[in-house]
PDB file of C-alpha atoms in Angstrom:
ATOM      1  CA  UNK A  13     -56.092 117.620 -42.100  1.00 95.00           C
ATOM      2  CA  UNK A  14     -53.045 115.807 -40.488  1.00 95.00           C
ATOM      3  CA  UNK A  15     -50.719 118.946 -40.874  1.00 94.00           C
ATOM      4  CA  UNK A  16     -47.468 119.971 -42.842  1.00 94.00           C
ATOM      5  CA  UNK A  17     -45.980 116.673 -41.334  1.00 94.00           C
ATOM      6  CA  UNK A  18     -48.304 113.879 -42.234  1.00 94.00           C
ATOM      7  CA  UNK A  19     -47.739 109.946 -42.380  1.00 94.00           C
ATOM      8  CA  UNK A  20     -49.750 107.448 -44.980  1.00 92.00           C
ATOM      9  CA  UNK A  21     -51.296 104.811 -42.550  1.00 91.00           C
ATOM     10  CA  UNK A  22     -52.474 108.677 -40.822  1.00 93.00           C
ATOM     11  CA  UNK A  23     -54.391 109.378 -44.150  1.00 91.00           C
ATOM     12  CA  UNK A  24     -55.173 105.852 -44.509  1.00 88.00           C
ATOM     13  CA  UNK A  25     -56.899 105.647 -41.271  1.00 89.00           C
ATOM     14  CA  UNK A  26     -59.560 108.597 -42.561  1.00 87.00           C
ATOM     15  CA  UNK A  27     -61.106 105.596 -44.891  1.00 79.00           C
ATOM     16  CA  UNK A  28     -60.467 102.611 -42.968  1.00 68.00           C
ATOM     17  CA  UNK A  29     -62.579 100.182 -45.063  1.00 67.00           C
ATOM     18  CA  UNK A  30     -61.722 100.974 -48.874  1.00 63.00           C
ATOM     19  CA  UNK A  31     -58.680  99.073 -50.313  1.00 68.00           C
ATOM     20  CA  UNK A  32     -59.552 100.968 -53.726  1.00 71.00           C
ATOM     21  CA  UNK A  33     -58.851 104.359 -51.952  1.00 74.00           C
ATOM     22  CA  UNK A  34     -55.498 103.347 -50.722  1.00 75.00           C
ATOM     23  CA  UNK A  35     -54.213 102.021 -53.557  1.00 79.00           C
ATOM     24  CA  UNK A  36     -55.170 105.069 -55.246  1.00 85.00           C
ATOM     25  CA  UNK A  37     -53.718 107.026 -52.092  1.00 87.00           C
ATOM     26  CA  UNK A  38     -50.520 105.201 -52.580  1.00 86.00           C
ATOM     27  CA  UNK A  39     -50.612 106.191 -55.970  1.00 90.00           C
ATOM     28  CA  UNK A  40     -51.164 109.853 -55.365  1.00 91.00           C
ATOM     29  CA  UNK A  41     -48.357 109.961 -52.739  1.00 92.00           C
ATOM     30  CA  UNK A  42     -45.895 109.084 -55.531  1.00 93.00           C
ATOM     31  CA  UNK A  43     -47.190 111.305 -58.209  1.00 95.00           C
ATOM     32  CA  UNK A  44     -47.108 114.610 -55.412  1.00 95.00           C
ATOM     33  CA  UNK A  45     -43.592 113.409 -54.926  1.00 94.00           C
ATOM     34  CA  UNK A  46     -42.360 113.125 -58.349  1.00 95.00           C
ATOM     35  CA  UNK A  47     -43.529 116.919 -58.378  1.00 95.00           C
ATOM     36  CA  UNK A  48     -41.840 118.003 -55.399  1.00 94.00           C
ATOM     37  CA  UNK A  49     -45.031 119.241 -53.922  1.00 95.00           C
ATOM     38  CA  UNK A  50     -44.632 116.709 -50.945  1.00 95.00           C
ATOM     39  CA  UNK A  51     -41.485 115.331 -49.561  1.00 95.00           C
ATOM     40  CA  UNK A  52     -40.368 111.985 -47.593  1.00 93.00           C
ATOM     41  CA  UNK A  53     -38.717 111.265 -44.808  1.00 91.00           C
ATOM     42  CA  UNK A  54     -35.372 108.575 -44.797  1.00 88.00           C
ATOM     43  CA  UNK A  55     -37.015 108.412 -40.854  1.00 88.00           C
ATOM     44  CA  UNK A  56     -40.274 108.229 -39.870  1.00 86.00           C
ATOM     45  CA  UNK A  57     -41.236 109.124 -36.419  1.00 88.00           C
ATOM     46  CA  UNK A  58     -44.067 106.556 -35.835  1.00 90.00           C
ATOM     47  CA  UNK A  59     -42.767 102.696 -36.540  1.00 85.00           C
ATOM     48  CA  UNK A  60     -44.659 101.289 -39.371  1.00 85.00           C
ATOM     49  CA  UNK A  61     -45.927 104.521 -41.194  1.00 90.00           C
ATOM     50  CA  UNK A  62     -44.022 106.281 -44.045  1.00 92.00           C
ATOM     51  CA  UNK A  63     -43.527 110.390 -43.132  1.00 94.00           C
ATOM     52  CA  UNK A  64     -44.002 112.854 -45.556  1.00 95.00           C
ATOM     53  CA  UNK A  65     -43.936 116.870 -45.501  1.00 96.00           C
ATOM     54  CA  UNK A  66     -45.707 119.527 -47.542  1.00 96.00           C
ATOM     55  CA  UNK A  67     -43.067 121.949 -49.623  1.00 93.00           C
ATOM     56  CA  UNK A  68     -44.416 124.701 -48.161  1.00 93.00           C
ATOM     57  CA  UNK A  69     -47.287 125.301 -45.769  1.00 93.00           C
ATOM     58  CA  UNK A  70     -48.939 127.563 -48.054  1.00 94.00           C
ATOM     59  CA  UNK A  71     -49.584 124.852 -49.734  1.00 94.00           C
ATOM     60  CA  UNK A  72     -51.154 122.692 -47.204  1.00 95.00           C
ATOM     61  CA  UNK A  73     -53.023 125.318 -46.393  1.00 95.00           C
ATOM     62  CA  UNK A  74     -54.397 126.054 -49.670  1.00 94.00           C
ATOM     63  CA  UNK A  75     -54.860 121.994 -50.177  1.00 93.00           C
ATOM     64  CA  UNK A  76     -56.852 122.035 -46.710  1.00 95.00           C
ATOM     65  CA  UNK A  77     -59.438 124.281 -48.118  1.00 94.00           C
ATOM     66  CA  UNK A  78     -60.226 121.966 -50.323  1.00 94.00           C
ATOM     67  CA  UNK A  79     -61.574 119.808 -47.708  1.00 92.00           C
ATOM     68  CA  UNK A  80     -66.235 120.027 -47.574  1.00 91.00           C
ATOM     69  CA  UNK A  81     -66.290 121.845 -44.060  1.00 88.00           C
ATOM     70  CA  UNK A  82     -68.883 118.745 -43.240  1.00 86.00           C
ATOM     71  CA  UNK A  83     -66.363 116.125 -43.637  1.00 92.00           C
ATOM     72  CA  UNK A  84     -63.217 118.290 -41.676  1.00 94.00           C
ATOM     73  CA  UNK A  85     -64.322 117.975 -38.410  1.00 95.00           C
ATOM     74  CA  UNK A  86     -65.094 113.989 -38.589  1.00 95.00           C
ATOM     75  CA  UNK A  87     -61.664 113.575 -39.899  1.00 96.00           C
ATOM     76  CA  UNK A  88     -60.082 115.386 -37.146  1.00 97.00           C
ATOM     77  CA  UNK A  89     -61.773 112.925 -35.309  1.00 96.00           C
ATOM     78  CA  UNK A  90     -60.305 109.718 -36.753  1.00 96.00           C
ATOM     79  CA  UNK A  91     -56.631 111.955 -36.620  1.00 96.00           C
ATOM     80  CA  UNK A  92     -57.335 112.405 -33.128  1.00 97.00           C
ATOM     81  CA  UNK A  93     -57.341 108.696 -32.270  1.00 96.00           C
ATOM     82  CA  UNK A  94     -54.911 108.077 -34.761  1.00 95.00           C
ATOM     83  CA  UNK A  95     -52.082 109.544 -33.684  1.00 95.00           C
ATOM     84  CA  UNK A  96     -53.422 108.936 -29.966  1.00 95.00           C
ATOM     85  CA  UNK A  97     -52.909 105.030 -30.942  1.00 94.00           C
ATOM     86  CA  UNK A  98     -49.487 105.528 -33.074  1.00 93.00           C
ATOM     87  CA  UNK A  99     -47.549 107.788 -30.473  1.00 91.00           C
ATOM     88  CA  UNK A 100     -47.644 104.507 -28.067  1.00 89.00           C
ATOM     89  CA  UNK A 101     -45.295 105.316 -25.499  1.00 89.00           C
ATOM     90  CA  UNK A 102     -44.255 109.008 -26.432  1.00 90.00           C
ATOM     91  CA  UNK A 103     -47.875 109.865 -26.511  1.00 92.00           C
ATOM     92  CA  UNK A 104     -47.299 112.274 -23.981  1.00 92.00           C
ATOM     93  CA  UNK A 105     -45.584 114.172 -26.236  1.00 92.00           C
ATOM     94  CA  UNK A 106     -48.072 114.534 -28.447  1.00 95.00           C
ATOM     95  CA  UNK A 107     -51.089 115.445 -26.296  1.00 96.00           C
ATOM     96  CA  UNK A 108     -51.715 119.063 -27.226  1.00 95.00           C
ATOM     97  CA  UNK A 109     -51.918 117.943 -30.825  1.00 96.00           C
ATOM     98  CA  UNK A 110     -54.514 115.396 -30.008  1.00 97.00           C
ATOM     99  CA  UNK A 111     -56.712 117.916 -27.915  1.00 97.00           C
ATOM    100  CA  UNK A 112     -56.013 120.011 -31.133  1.00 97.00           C
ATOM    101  CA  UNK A 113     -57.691 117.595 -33.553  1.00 97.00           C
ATOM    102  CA  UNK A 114     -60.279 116.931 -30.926  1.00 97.00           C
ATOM    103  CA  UNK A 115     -61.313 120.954 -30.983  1.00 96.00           C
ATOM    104  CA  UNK A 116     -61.101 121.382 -34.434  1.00 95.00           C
ATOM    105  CA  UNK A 117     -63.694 117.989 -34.433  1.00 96.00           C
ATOM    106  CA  UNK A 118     -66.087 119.578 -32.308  1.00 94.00           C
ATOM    107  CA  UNK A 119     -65.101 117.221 -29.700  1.00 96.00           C
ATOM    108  CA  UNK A 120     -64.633 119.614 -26.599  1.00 95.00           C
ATOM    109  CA  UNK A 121     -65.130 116.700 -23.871  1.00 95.00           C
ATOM    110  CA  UNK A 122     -62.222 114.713 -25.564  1.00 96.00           C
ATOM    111  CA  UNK A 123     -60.279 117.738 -26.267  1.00 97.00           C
ATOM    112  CA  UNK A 124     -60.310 118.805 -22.299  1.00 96.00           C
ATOM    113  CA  UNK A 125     -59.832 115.499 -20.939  1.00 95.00           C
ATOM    114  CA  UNK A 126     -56.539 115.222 -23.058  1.00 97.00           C
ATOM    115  CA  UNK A 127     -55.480 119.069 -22.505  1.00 97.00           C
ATOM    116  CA  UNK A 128     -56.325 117.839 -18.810  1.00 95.00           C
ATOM    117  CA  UNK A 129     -53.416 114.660 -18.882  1.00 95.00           C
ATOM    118  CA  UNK A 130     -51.266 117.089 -20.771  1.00 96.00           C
ATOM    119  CA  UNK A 131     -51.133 119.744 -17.724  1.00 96.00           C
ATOM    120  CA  UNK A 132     -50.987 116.710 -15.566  1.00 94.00           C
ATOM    121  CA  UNK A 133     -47.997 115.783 -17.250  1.00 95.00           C
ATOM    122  CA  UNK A 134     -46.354 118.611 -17.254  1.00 95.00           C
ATOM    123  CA  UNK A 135     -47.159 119.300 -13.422  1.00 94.00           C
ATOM    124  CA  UNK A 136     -44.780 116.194 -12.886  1.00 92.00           C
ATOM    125  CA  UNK A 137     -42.067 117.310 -14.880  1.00 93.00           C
ATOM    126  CA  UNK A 138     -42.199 121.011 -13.087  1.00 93.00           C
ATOM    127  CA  UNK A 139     -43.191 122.557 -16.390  1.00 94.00           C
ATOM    128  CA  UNK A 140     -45.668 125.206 -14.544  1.00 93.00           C
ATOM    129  CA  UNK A 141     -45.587 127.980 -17.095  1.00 92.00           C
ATOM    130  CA  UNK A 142     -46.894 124.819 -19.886  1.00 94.00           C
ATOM    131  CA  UNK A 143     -49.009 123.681 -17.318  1.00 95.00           C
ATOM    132  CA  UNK A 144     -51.034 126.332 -16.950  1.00 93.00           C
ATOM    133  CA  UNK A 145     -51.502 126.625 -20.603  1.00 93.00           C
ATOM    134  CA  UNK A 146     -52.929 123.274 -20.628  1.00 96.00           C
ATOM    135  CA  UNK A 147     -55.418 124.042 -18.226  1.00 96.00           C
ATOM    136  CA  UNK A 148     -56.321 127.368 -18.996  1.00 93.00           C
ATOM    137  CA  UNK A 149     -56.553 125.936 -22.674  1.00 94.00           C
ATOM    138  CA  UNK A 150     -59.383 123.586 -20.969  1.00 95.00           C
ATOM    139  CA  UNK A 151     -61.248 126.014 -19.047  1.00 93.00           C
ATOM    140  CA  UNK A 152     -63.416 127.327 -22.019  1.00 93.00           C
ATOM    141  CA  UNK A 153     -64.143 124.045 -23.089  1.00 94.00           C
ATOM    142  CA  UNK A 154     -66.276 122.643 -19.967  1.00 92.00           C
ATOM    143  CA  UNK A 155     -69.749 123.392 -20.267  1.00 88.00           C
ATOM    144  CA  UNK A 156     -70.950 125.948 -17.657  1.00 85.00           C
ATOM    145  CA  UNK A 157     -73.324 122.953 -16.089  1.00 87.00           C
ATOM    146  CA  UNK A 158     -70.047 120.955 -15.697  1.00 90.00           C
ATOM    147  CA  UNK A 159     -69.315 122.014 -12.284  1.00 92.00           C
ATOM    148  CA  UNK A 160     -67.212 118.982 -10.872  1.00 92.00           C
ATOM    149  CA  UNK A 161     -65.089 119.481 -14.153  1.00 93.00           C
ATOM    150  CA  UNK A 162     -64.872 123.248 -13.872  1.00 94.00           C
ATOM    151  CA  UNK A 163     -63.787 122.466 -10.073  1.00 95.00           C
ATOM    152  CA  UNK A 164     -61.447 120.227 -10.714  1.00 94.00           C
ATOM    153  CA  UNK A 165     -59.376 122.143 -12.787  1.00 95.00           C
ATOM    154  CA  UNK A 166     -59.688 124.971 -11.232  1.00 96.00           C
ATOM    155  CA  UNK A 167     -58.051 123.059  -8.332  1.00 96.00           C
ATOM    156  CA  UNK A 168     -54.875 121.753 -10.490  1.00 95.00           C
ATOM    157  CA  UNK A 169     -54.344 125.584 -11.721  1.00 96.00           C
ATOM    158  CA  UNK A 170     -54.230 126.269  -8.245  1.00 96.00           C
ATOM    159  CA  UNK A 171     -51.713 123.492  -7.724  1.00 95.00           C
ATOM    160  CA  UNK A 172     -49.351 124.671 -10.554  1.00 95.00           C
ATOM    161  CA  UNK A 173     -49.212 127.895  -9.029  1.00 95.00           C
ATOM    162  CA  UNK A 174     -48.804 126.823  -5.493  1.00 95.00           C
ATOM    163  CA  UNK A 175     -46.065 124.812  -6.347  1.00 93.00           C
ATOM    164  CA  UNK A 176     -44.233 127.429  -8.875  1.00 93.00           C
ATOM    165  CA  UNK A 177     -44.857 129.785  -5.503  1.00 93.00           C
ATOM    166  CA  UNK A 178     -47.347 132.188  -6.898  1.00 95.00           C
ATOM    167  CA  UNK A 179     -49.482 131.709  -3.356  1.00 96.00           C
ATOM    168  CA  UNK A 180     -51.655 134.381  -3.465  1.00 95.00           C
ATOM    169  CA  UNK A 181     -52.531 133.392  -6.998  1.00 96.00           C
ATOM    170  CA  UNK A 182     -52.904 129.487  -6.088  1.00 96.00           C
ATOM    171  CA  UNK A 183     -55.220 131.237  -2.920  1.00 96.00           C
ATOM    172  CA  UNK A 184     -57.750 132.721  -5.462  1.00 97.00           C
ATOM    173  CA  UNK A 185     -57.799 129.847  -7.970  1.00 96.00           C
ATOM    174  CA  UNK A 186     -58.655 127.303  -4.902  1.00 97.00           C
ATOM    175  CA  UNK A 187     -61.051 129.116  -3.558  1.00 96.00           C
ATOM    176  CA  UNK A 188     -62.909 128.688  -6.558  1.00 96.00           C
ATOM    177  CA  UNK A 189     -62.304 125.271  -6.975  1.00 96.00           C
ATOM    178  CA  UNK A 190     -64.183 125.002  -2.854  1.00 95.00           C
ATOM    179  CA  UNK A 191     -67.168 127.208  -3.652  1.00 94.00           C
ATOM    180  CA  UNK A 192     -67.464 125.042  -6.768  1.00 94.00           C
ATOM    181  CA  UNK A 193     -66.830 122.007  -4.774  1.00 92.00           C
ATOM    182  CA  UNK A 194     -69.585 123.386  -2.084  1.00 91.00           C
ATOM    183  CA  UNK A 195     -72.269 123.707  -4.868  1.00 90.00           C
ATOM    184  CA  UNK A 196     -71.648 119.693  -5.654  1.00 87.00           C
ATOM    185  CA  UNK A 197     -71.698 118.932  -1.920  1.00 79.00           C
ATOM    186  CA  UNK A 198     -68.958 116.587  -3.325  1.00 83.00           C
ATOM    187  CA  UNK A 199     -66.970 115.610   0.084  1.00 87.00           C
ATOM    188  CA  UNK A 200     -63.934 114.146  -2.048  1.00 90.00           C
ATOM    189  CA  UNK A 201     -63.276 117.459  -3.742  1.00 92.00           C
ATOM    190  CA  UNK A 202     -63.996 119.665  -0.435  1.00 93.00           C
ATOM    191  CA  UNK A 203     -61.430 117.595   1.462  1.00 93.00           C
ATOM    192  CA  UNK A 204     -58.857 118.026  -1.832  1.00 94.00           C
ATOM    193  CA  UNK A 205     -59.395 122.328  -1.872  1.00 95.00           C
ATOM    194  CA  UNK A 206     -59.361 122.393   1.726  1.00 96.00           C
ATOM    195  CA  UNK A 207     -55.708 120.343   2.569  1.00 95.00           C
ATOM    196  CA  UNK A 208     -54.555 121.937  -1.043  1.00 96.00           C
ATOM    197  CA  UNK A 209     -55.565 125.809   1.341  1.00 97.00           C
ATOM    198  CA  UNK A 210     -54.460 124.564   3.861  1.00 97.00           C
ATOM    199  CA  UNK A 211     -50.690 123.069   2.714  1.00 96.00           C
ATOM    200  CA  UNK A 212     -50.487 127.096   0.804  1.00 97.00           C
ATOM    201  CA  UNK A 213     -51.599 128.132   4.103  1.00 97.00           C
ATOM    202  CA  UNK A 214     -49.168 126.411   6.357  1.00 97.00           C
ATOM    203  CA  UNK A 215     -46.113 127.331   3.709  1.00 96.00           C
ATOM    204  CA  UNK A 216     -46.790 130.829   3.805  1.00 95.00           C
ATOM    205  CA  UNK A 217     -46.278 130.894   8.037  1.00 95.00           C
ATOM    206  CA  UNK A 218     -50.138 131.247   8.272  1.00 96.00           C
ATOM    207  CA  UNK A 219     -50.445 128.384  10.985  1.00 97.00           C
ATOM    208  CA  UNK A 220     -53.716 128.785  12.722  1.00 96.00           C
ATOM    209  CA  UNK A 221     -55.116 129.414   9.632  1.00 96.00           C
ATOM    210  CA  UNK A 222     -53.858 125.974   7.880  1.00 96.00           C
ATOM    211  CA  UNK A 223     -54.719 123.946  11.274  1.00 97.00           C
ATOM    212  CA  UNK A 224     -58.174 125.484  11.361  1.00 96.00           C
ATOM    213  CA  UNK A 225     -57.993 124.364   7.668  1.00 96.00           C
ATOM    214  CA  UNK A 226     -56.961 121.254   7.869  1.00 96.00           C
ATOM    215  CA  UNK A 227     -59.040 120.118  10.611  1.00 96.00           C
ATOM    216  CA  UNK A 228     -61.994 121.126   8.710  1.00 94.00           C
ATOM    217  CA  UNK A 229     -61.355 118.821   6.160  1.00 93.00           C
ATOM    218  CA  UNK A 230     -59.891 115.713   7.772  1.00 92.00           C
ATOM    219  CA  UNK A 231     -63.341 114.295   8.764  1.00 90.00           C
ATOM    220  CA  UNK A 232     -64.473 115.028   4.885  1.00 88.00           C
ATOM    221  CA  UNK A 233     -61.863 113.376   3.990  1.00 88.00           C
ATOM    222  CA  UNK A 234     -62.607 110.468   6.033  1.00 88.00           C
ATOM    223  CA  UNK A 235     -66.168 110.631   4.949  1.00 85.00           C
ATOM    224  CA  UNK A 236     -64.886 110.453   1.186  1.00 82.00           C
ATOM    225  CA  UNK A 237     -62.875 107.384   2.358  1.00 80.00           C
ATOM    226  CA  UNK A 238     -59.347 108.501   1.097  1.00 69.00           C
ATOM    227  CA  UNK A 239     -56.991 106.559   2.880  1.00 69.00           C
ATOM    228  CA  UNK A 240     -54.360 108.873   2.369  1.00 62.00           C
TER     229      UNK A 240
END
């Protein structure tokens, strides 16, 4: 369920509260290794938890078919906050294979709020063209009566494209983020899609058009009570 790449406390974390089952995981860990069906790592990449690697995938996979279909999903779950817990500090790094785990759990709420940081993330590091897969990753996940979610990121994929300089693009994703927004009556998010308009409009030379923009949402902006 972990992956090719797994770690003990990992597979120790799927049954927290039986001592017998991790002695006898222990155990099992040694006797796969003796065979050379699973290998170990001098370095581990999480402190505190012993890495190990499946020979071949094949053989993962086959092993992971051996896993009741009822049981898979809850232990994608438990991976899920896991390895969210173990990454620590580089958990950034590992955010698409949480919001992995989180699908394959059923979890789709989880799995979009993560997929959400990890766009987020790689908006600040300029990453558009993984930034966009984030978010467009998320988009099928939000249920259709989600409407401040489905705005919302509808609004950050048309900040990754304003700011990789796809305009007309970053034009058409906005604008759905503001009839979205208009639906919620949400005065927060129709001050954000009208200054994010408005800033594509004023880069593109289209002045009177990001002033009349702009203006429009100032007093929504003050209504939402954004300092900024």
């Amino acid at each position: 369920v972990v992956g090719r790449i797994f770690w003990d406390s990992a597979v120790k974390a799927l049954r927290p509260e039986a001592q017998a089952e991790q002695d006898r995981l222990d155990a099992s860990l040694s006797v796969l290794r003796s065979k050379e069906l699973i290998f170990s790592s001098p370095d581990s990449t999480f402190t505190g938890a012993q890495e190990y690697a499946f020979k071949h995938a094949l053989l993962r996979d086959v092993a992971y078919e051996t896993v009741l279909k009822r049981h898979r999903q809850q232990y994608h779950a438990l991976v899920a906050e896991w390895l969210s817990k173990a990454s620590g500090e580089r958990r950034g790094e590992y955010l698409s294979i949480i919001a992995d785990h989180y699908e394959k759990a059923g979890e789709n709420d989880k799995a979009m709020v993560v997929l959400l940081e990890a766009g987020e993330r790689a908006l600040g590091l300029s990453a558009f063209d993984e930034a966009f897969r984030f978010f467009r990753r998320a988009l099928p996940l939000i249920h259709p009566r989600q409407t401040r979610d489905q705005a919302h990121l509808h609004l950050k994929i048309g900040e990754a494209f304003y700011r990789s300089g796809e305009f007309a693009d970053s034009i058409k994703s906005t604008e759905k983020a503001l009839a979205l927004a208009r639906e919620l009556s949400s005065s927060i998010m129709l001050a954000s899609c009208l200054s994010q308009l408005g800033q594509i409009h004023a880069d593109m030379g289209a002045y009177t058009q990001a002033e009349k923009t702009l203006l429009h949402a100032l007093p929504m902006a003050r209504a939402a009570g954004i300092p900024a």
